[in-house]
Structure formats: C-alpha cells, structure tokens
Amino acid sequence: MADEGLADPDPWHGFCLLLEKVCEPQVRDQGFTAAFMSTYPDAIDFAADRERTLNSIAEPARRAKGAGHLRPDLVLDDLILILMANSGIRATPPAARLAASRRFAALAIQALQASPAASPLPPAARLARGIDTPTRLQRANRMNDRRSHRLARR
C-alpha cells in the first residue's frame, strides 16, 4: 500500500491514495484492525506489523506535510485516531461498509488538508503505544530536514 503512495510524484495525492487504501481493509477484514491496533504484542508478534504500517503511513504524510498540503499540526496519533474511527464502520450493515469507509476517508482527507482557515486542534491523544515519542511523523520530519540540509550543502 505504501509503495503506491510513495511512488506518486504528487505528495498530497500519494498520501490520499494511501489513506484510502488503508481504510478499506479495515471494513473488509476484521482481523486487519485487530492486528493493527493490537495492544498485546506478546500474544502474537503484531507489534512489528503495527510499526511497519505506522511507518508506511508516516512517510507519505511527511512528504505531503513538507509540500504544504497537510495540516502543520498533524501528528501520527491523529492518523491512528482516523483508523480507529474508520474501524467503527464495521458496526454498519455489510452492504454499506465499503461506501461508508470511502466516504469517511474522503471526509478525513478534507479535514487533514492544509488550509489558512483551519482552526488549531486541541492537544493530540497519545495513541501510538509502543511507538517512540515524539511521534514517528515528527521524527521523520526532523530526519528529512537534516537530509535536505546535507544535500543543499553539496
């Protein structure tokens, strides 16, 4: 999933594509959410899968944020919150799940888009259990800044 988002030359389009593609399996496959959100990594090694998924979302988000398309106050915990909310769509009748997930992803994407009229968000809830703080998205941003500075000096 992340490969498509990263391969897209437009960071915003790549991020949107990834978010849409991550939301769909949640409503199709109940095990996806359980594996992704598992808080019991010792039972089965879901922690590695969860971290890999978070990293795959963080890089396209970092690219879109760096290009000025994503809200500047977005943190990785916000993306986890979106996935948690999307997983609630499984409570709807099966025939409506996919359409509801696509609609929710579109609403979330619009809410995440950078806009001068956007109001500041309240503090983020800490949802990235087992993930180093500051969030991976923030750390990826710092790493990219250092990489950009090194390239600019050459």
Short mmCIF file of N, CA and C in Angstrom, two decimals:
data_model
loop_
_atom_site.label_atom_id
_atom_site.label_comp_id
_atom_site.label_asym_id
_atom_site.label_seq_id
_atom_site.Cartn_x
_atom_site.Cartn_y
_atom_site.Cartn_z
N MET A 1 0.82 -1.19 0.00
CA MET A 1 0.00 0.00 0.00
C MET A 1 0.86 1.26 0.00
N ALA A 2 1.86 1.28 0.87
CA ALA A 2 2.69 2.47 0.99
C ALA A 2 3.48 2.72 -0.28
N ASP A 3 3.86 1.66 -0.97
CA ASP A 3 4.66 1.83 -2.18
C ASP A 3 3.95 2.68 -3.21
N GLU A 4 2.64 2.47 -3.35
CA GLU A 4 1.87 3.29 -4.31
C GLU A 4 1.87 4.75 -3.90
N GLY A 5 1.65 5.00 -2.62
CA GLY A 5 1.63 6.38 -2.12
C GLY A 5 2.97 7.06 -2.28
N LEU A 6 4.04 6.32 -2.00
CA LEU A 6 5.38 6.90 -2.13
C LEU A 6 5.80 7.06 -3.58
N ALA A 7 5.31 6.18 -4.46
CA ALA A 7 5.68 6.25 -5.87
C ALA A 7 5.00 7.42 -6.58
N ASP A 8 3.91 7.92 -6.03
CA ASP A 8 3.20 9.02 -6.66
C ASP A 8 4.06 10.28 -6.58
N PRO A 9 4.32 10.95 -7.71
CA PRO A 9 5.15 12.16 -7.67
C PRO A 9 4.49 13.33 -6.92
N ASP A 10 3.17 13.30 -6.78
CA ASP A 10 2.45 14.34 -6.05
C ASP A 10 2.27 13.87 -4.60
N PRO A 11 2.98 14.47 -3.64
CA PRO A 11 2.91 14.01 -2.25
C PRO A 11 1.49 13.99 -1.68
N TRP A 12 0.67 14.97 -2.01
CA TRP A 12 -0.69 15.01 -1.48
C TRP A 12 -1.52 13.88 -2.06
N HIS A 13 -1.44 13.67 -3.35
CA HIS A 13 -2.20 12.58 -3.98
C HIS A 13 -1.74 11.23 -3.43
N GLY A 14 -0.43 11.06 -3.26
CA GLY A 14 0.10 9.82 -2.71
C GLY A 14 -0.40 9.56 -1.31
N PHE A 15 -0.45 10.60 -0.47
CA PHE A 15 -0.96 10.45 0.89
C PHE A 15 -2.45 10.08 0.87
N CYS A 16 -3.22 10.78 0.05
CA CYS A 16 -4.66 10.49 -0.04
C CYS A 16 -4.91 9.06 -0.50
N LEU A 17 -4.17 8.64 -1.50
CA LEU A 17 -4.30 7.28 -2.02
C LEU A 17 -4.01 6.26 -0.91
N LEU A 18 -2.95 6.50 -0.16
CA LEU A 18 -2.59 5.58 0.91
C LEU A 18 -3.68 5.53 1.98
N LEU A 19 -4.17 6.68 2.40
CA LEU A 19 -5.20 6.70 3.45
C LEU A 19 -6.45 5.95 2.98
N GLU A 20 -6.84 6.16 1.75
CA GLU A 20 -8.00 5.44 1.21
C GLU A 20 -7.74 3.93 1.21
N LYS A 21 -6.55 3.53 0.82
CA LYS A 21 -6.22 2.10 0.74
C LYS A 21 -6.05 1.45 2.10
N VAL A 22 -5.68 2.22 3.11
CA VAL A 22 -5.56 1.66 4.45
C VAL A 22 -6.93 1.51 5.10
N CYS A 23 -7.85 2.40 4.79
CA CYS A 23 -9.19 2.35 5.40
C CYS A 23 -10.02 1.17 4.89
N GLU A 24 -9.92 0.85 3.62
CA GLU A 24 -10.75 -0.22 3.06
C GLU A 24 -10.58 -1.57 3.72
N PRO A 25 -9.35 -2.06 3.93
CA PRO A 25 -9.23 -3.39 4.54
C PRO A 25 -9.82 -3.47 5.93
N GLN A 26 -9.89 -2.35 6.63
CA GLN A 26 -10.46 -2.36 7.97
C GLN A 26 -11.91 -2.81 7.96
N VAL A 27 -12.66 -2.40 6.97
CA VAL A 27 -14.08 -2.76 6.94
C VAL A 27 -14.31 -4.08 6.21
N ARG A 28 -13.36 -4.50 5.42
CA ARG A 28 -13.47 -5.78 4.72
C ARG A 28 -13.00 -6.93 5.60
N ASP A 29 -11.93 -6.71 6.37
CA ASP A 29 -11.28 -7.76 7.14
C ASP A 29 -11.17 -7.35 8.60
N GLN A 30 -11.96 -8.00 9.45
CA GLN A 30 -11.95 -7.63 10.86
C GLN A 30 -10.59 -7.89 11.51
N GLY A 31 -9.83 -8.83 11.00
CA GLY A 31 -8.52 -9.14 11.55
C GLY A 31 -7.51 -8.03 11.31
N PHE A 32 -7.71 -7.23 10.26
CA PHE A 32 -6.78 -6.14 9.96
C PHE A 32 -6.70 -5.16 11.12
N THR A 33 -7.86 -4.75 11.61
CA THR A 33 -7.87 -3.78 12.71
C THR A 33 -7.29 -4.39 13.97
N ALA A 34 -7.65 -5.63 14.25
CA ALA A 34 -7.13 -6.27 15.45
C ALA A 34 -5.61 -6.35 15.40
N ALA A 35 -5.08 -6.70 14.24
CA ALA A 35 -3.62 -6.79 14.11
C ALA A 35 -2.99 -5.40 14.19
N PHE A 36 -3.60 -4.44 13.57
CA PHE A 36 -3.04 -3.10 13.54
C PHE A 36 -3.06 -2.44 14.91
N MET A 37 -4.16 -2.55 15.59
CA MET A 37 -4.34 -1.84 16.85
C MET A 37 -4.00 -2.68 18.08
N SER A 38 -3.51 -3.86 17.88
CA SER A 38 -3.23 -4.76 19.00
C SER A 38 -2.37 -4.08 20.06
N THR A 39 -2.81 -4.23 21.29
CA THR A 39 -2.02 -3.70 22.39
C THR A 39 -1.32 -4.83 23.13
N TYR A 40 -1.43 -6.04 22.57
CA TYR A 40 -0.82 -7.21 23.20
C TYR A 40 0.18 -7.85 22.24
N PRO A 41 1.30 -7.18 21.99
CA PRO A 41 2.25 -7.70 21.01
C PRO A 41 2.91 -9.01 21.43
N ASP A 42 2.85 -9.39 22.72
CA ASP A 42 3.47 -10.64 23.15
C ASP A 42 2.64 -11.86 22.77
N ALA A 43 1.34 -11.70 22.60
CA ALA A 43 0.48 -12.83 22.25
C ALA A 43 0.86 -13.36 20.87
N ILE A 44 0.94 -12.49 19.90
CA ILE A 44 1.41 -12.78 18.55
C ILE A 44 2.20 -11.55 18.16
N ASP A 45 3.19 -11.67 17.33
CA ASP A 45 4.03 -10.51 17.02
C ASP A 45 3.33 -9.53 16.08
N PHE A 46 2.27 -8.89 16.59
CA PHE A 46 1.58 -7.86 15.83
C PHE A 46 2.32 -6.54 15.91
N ALA A 47 3.16 -6.37 16.89
CA ALA A 47 3.86 -5.10 17.09
C ALA A 47 4.67 -4.73 15.87
N ALA A 48 5.36 -5.69 15.28
CA ALA A 48 6.17 -5.40 14.09
C ALA A 48 5.28 -4.97 12.93
N ASP A 49 4.13 -5.65 12.76
CA ASP A 49 3.20 -5.26 11.69
C ASP A 49 2.63 -3.88 11.93
N ARG A 50 2.27 -3.61 13.19
CA ARG A 50 1.70 -2.30 13.52
C ARG A 50 2.74 -1.21 13.26
N GLU A 51 3.97 -1.43 13.69
CA GLU A 51 5.00 -0.42 13.49
C GLU A 51 5.30 -0.23 12.01
N ARG A 52 5.33 -1.32 11.25
CA ARG A 52 5.56 -1.23 9.80
C ARG A 52 4.43 -0.42 9.14
N THR A 53 3.18 -0.66 9.55
CA THR A 53 2.06 0.09 8.99
C THR A 53 2.16 1.56 9.36
N LEU A 54 2.49 1.84 10.62
CA LEU A 54 2.62 3.24 11.04
C LEU A 54 3.73 3.94 10.26
N ASN A 55 4.84 3.25 10.07
CA ASN A 55 5.94 3.83 9.28
C ASN A 55 5.51 4.07 7.84
N SER A 56 4.72 3.14 7.29
CA SER A 56 4.30 3.30 5.89
C SER A 56 3.36 4.48 5.73
N ILE A 57 2.62 4.82 6.77
CA ILE A 57 1.73 5.99 6.73
C ILE A 57 2.53 7.26 7.00
N ALA A 58 3.51 7.18 7.89
CA ALA A 58 4.26 8.36 8.30
C ALA A 58 5.05 8.98 7.14
N GLU A 59 5.66 8.18 6.30
CA GLU A 59 6.48 8.73 5.23
C GLU A 59 5.65 9.52 4.20
N PRO A 60 4.55 8.97 3.66
CA PRO A 60 3.73 9.78 2.76
C PRO A 60 3.14 11.01 3.46
N ALA A 61 2.81 10.89 4.74
CA ALA A 61 2.30 12.04 5.49
C ALA A 61 3.39 13.11 5.60
N ARG A 62 4.60 12.69 5.89
CA ARG A 62 5.72 13.63 5.98
C ARG A 62 5.93 14.35 4.65
N ARG A 63 5.86 13.60 3.54
CA ARG A 63 6.03 14.22 2.22
C ARG A 63 4.94 15.24 1.95
N ALA A 64 3.69 14.88 2.23
CA ALA A 64 2.57 15.80 1.99
C ALA A 64 2.66 17.02 2.90
N LYS A 65 3.08 16.80 4.13
CA LYS A 65 3.23 17.91 5.07
C LYS A 65 4.36 18.82 4.62
N GLY A 66 5.47 18.24 4.19
CA GLY A 66 6.60 19.01 3.71
C GLY A 66 6.27 19.85 2.48
N ALA A 67 5.35 19.36 1.66
CA ALA A 67 4.93 20.08 0.46
C ALA A 67 3.86 21.13 0.78
N GLY A 68 3.44 21.20 2.05
CA GLY A 68 2.46 22.21 2.45
C GLY A 68 1.01 21.83 2.21
N HIS A 69 0.76 20.56 1.93
CA HIS A 69 -0.61 20.13 1.64
C HIS A 69 -1.34 19.57 2.86
N LEU A 70 -0.59 19.16 3.86
CA LEU A 70 -1.17 18.54 5.04
C LEU A 70 -1.09 19.52 6.21
N ARG A 71 -2.11 19.51 7.05
CA ARG A 71 -2.13 20.42 8.21
C ARG A 71 -0.79 20.37 8.94
N PRO A 72 -0.26 21.51 9.32
CA PRO A 72 1.04 21.52 10.00
C PRO A 72 0.99 20.93 11.41
N ASP A 73 -0.21 20.88 12.03
CA ASP A 73 -0.31 20.38 13.40
C ASP A 73 -0.67 18.90 13.47
N LEU A 74 -0.68 18.22 12.33
CA LEU A 74 -0.99 16.79 12.30
C LEU A 74 0.14 15.99 12.93
N VAL A 75 -0.23 15.01 13.75
CA VAL A 75 0.73 14.08 14.33
C VAL A 75 0.27 12.66 14.02
N LEU A 76 1.17 11.71 14.18
CA LEU A 76 0.85 10.32 13.86
C LEU A 76 -0.35 9.82 14.65
N ASP A 77 -0.50 10.28 15.88
CA ASP A 77 -1.64 9.88 16.70
C ASP A 77 -2.97 10.26 16.04
N ASP A 78 -2.99 11.35 15.26
CA ASP A 78 -4.21 11.74 14.55
C ASP A 78 -4.56 10.71 13.48
N LEU A 79 -3.55 10.18 12.81
CA LEU A 79 -3.81 9.16 11.79
C LEU A 79 -4.32 7.88 12.43
N ILE A 80 -3.79 7.54 13.59
CA ILE A 80 -4.28 6.37 14.32
C ILE A 80 -5.73 6.59 14.72
N LEU A 81 -6.06 7.79 15.17
CA LEU A 81 -7.43 8.12 15.54
C LEU A 81 -8.38 7.94 14.35
N ILE A 82 -7.94 8.36 13.19
CA ILE A 82 -8.76 8.20 11.98
C ILE A 82 -9.00 6.72 11.70
N LEU A 83 -7.95 5.91 11.83
CA LEU A 83 -8.11 4.47 11.59
C LEU A 83 -9.01 3.83 12.65
N MET A 84 -8.91 4.29 13.89
CA MET A 84 -9.79 3.77 14.94
C MET A 84 -11.25 4.11 14.63
N ALA A 85 -11.50 5.34 14.20
CA ALA A 85 -12.87 5.75 13.86
C ALA A 85 -13.38 4.97 12.66
N ASN A 86 -12.54 4.79 11.66
CA ASN A 86 -12.94 4.04 10.48
C ASN A 86 -13.30 2.59 10.84
N SER A 87 -12.59 2.02 11.81
CA SER A 87 -12.88 0.63 12.17
C SER A 87 -14.28 0.48 12.76
N GLY A 88 -14.84 1.56 13.30
CA GLY A 88 -16.21 1.51 13.82
C GLY A 88 -17.25 1.30 12.75
N ILE A 89 -16.89 1.52 11.50
CA ILE A 89 -17.83 1.33 10.39
C ILE A 89 -18.25 -0.13 10.27
N ARG A 90 -17.45 -1.04 10.82
CA ARG A 90 -17.83 -2.47 10.77
C ARG A 90 -19.15 -2.73 11.46
N ALA A 91 -19.59 -1.81 12.31
CA ALA A 91 -20.87 -1.99 13.00
C ALA A 91 -22.06 -1.74 12.08
N THR A 92 -21.81 -1.18 10.90
CA THR A 92 -22.90 -0.92 9.96
C THR A 92 -23.20 -2.19 9.16
N PRO A 93 -24.36 -2.25 8.50
CA PRO A 93 -24.67 -3.42 7.68
C PRO A 93 -23.58 -3.66 6.62
N PRO A 94 -23.24 -4.93 6.36
CA PRO A 94 -22.16 -5.24 5.43
C PRO A 94 -22.28 -4.57 4.06
N ALA A 95 -23.48 -4.42 3.55
CA ALA A 95 -23.66 -3.82 2.22
C ALA A 95 -23.23 -2.35 2.19
N ALA A 96 -23.26 -1.67 3.31
CA ALA A 96 -22.94 -0.24 3.35
C ALA A 96 -21.50 0.03 3.80
N ARG A 97 -20.79 -0.97 4.27
CA ARG A 97 -19.47 -0.75 4.87
C ARG A 97 -18.46 -0.09 3.94
N LEU A 98 -18.30 -0.60 2.75
CA LEU A 98 -17.29 -0.08 1.85
C LEU A 98 -17.60 1.36 1.45
N ALA A 99 -18.86 1.63 1.10
CA ALA A 99 -19.24 3.00 0.73
C ALA A 99 -19.05 3.94 1.91
N ALA A 100 -19.40 3.49 3.12
CA ALA A 100 -19.24 4.33 4.30
C ALA A 100 -17.75 4.59 4.58
N SER A 101 -16.91 3.58 4.40
CA SER A 101 -15.47 3.75 4.62
C SER A 101 -14.88 4.73 3.61
N ARG A 102 -15.29 4.61 2.37
CA ARG A 102 -14.80 5.54 1.34
C ARG A 102 -15.24 6.97 1.64
N ARG A 103 -16.47 7.12 2.07
CA ARG A 103 -16.97 8.46 2.43
C ARG A 103 -16.20 9.01 3.63
N PHE A 104 -15.98 8.18 4.64
CA PHE A 104 -15.24 8.61 5.82
C PHE A 104 -13.82 9.01 5.45
N ALA A 105 -13.15 8.21 4.61
CA ALA A 105 -11.79 8.54 4.19
C ALA A 105 -11.76 9.89 3.47
N ALA A 106 -12.76 10.14 2.62
CA ALA A 106 -12.82 11.43 1.91
C ALA A 106 -13.02 12.59 2.90
N LEU A 107 -13.87 12.39 3.88
CA LEU A 107 -14.08 13.43 4.89
C LEU A 107 -12.80 13.67 5.70
N ALA A 108 -12.13 12.59 6.07
CA ALA A 108 -10.88 12.72 6.84
C ALA A 108 -9.82 13.43 6.01
N ILE A 109 -9.71 13.08 4.75
CA ILE A 109 -8.72 13.72 3.88
C ILE A 109 -8.96 15.22 3.80
N GLN A 110 -10.22 15.61 3.65
CA GLN A 110 -10.52 17.04 3.60
C GLN A 110 -10.18 17.73 4.92
N ALA A 111 -10.40 17.04 6.02
CA ALA A 111 -10.09 17.62 7.33
C ALA A 111 -8.58 17.75 7.55
N LEU A 112 -7.80 16.90 6.91
CA LEU A 112 -6.35 16.91 7.08
C LEU A 112 -5.64 17.88 6.15
N GLN A 113 -6.34 18.34 5.14
CA GLN A 113 -5.72 19.22 4.16
C GLN A 113 -5.38 20.57 4.79
N ALA A 114 -4.19 21.05 4.48
CA ALA A 114 -3.75 22.35 5.00
C ALA A 114 -4.65 23.45 4.46
N SER A 115 -5.02 24.36 5.34
CA SER A 115 -5.88 25.47 4.95
C SER A 115 -5.62 26.63 5.89
N PRO A 116 -5.49 27.85 5.34
CA PRO A 116 -5.27 29.00 6.22
C PRO A 116 -6.46 29.24 7.16
N ALA A 117 -7.64 28.75 6.79
CA ALA A 117 -8.83 28.95 7.60
C ALA A 117 -9.00 27.89 8.69
N ALA A 118 -8.12 26.89 8.73
CA ALA A 118 -8.25 25.81 9.71
C ALA A 118 -8.00 26.33 11.12
N SER A 119 -8.86 25.92 12.02
CA SER A 119 -8.68 26.28 13.44
C SER A 119 -7.65 25.34 14.06
N PRO A 120 -6.92 25.82 15.08
CA PRO A 120 -5.97 24.93 15.75
C PRO A 120 -6.69 23.75 16.40
N LEU A 121 -6.02 22.63 16.43
CA LEU A 121 -6.58 21.43 17.05
C LEU A 121 -6.25 21.39 18.53
N PRO A 122 -7.10 20.71 19.32
CA PRO A 122 -6.73 20.50 20.73
C PRO A 122 -5.53 19.55 20.79
N PRO A 123 -4.90 19.42 21.95
CA PRO A 123 -3.74 18.52 22.05
C PRO A 123 -4.10 17.10 21.59
N ALA A 124 -3.13 16.44 20.98
CA ALA A 124 -3.34 15.08 20.47
C ALA A 124 -3.42 14.08 21.62
N ALA A 125 -4.29 13.11 21.45
CA ALA A 125 -4.34 11.99 22.38
C ALA A 125 -3.16 11.08 22.06
N ARG A 126 -2.51 10.54 23.06
CA ARG A 126 -1.36 9.65 22.84
C ARG A 126 -1.88 8.24 22.58
N LEU A 127 -1.94 7.87 21.32
CA LEU A 127 -2.48 6.58 20.91
C LEU A 127 -1.41 5.63 20.39
N ALA A 128 -0.25 6.14 20.06
CA ALA A 128 0.81 5.33 19.45
C ALA A 128 1.56 4.55 20.52
N ARG A 129 0.86 3.61 21.17
CA ARG A 129 1.51 2.78 22.19
C ARG A 129 2.65 2.01 21.57
N GLY A 130 3.74 1.97 22.28
CA GLY A 130 4.88 1.22 21.80
C GLY A 130 5.69 1.94 20.74
N ILE A 131 5.27 3.15 20.41
CA ILE A 131 5.98 3.94 19.42
C ILE A 131 6.71 5.04 20.16
N ASP A 132 7.95 5.25 19.82
CA ASP A 132 8.74 6.27 20.49
C ASP A 132 8.09 7.64 20.38
N THR A 133 8.23 8.46 21.40
CA THR A 133 7.78 9.83 21.33
C THR A 133 9.00 10.71 21.19
N PRO A 134 8.98 11.81 20.51
CA PRO A 134 7.86 12.30 19.74
C PRO A 134 7.48 11.33 18.62
N THR A 135 6.33 11.54 18.06
CA THR A 135 5.79 10.58 17.11
C THR A 135 6.75 10.35 15.95
N ARG A 136 6.59 9.23 15.30
CA ARG A 136 7.43 8.88 14.15
C ARG A 136 7.32 9.93 13.06
N LEU A 137 6.14 10.51 12.89
CA LEU A 137 5.97 11.54 11.87
C LEU A 137 6.87 12.73 12.18
N GLN A 138 6.91 13.16 13.42
CA GLN A 138 7.77 14.28 13.79
C GLN A 138 9.24 13.91 13.62
N ARG A 139 9.60 12.70 14.03
CA ARG A 139 10.98 12.26 13.89
C ARG A 139 11.36 12.15 12.42
N ALA A 140 10.46 11.63 11.60
CA ALA A 140 10.72 11.54 10.16
C ALA A 140 10.92 12.93 9.57
N ASN A 141 10.14 13.90 10.04
CA ASN A 141 10.30 15.28 9.57
C ASN A 141 11.69 15.81 9.90
N ARG A 142 12.15 15.58 11.13
CA ARG A 142 13.48 16.05 11.52
C ARG A 142 14.57 15.37 10.70
N MET A 143 14.43 14.06 10.47
CA MET A 143 15.42 13.33 9.69
C MET A 143 15.47 13.85 8.26
N ASN A 144 14.31 14.14 7.69
CA ASN A 144 14.26 14.66 6.33
C ASN A 144 14.88 16.05 6.26
N ASP A 145 14.63 16.87 7.28
CA ASP A 145 15.23 18.22 7.31
C ASP A 145 16.75 18.12 7.31
N ARG A 146 17.29 17.22 8.14
CA ARG A 146 18.75 17.05 8.18
C ARG A 146 19.28 16.56 6.84
N ARG A 147 18.56 15.62 6.22
CA ARG A 147 18.96 15.09 4.92
C ARG A 147 18.94 16.19 3.87
N SER A 148 17.90 17.03 3.90
CA SER A 148 17.78 18.14 2.94
C SER A 148 18.91 19.13 3.11
N HIS A 149 19.26 19.44 4.36
CA HIS A 149 20.37 20.37 4.61
C HIS A 149 21.69 19.83 4.10
N ARG A 150 21.92 18.52 4.30
CA ARG A 150 23.16 17.91 3.79
C ARG A 150 23.22 17.99 2.28
N LEU A 151 22.09 17.71 1.61
CA LEU A 151 22.07 17.76 0.15
C LEU A 151 22.26 19.19 -0.36
N ALA A 152 21.70 20.16 0.37
CA ALA A 152 21.80 21.55 -0.06
C ALA A 152 23.24 22.06 0.06
N ARG A 153 23.99 21.53 1.00
CA ARG A 153 25.38 21.96 1.19
C ARG A 153 26.31 21.41 0.11
N ARG A 154 25.92 20.39 -0.58
CA ARG A 154 26.77 19.79 -1.61
C ARG A 154 26.88 20.62 -2.85
#
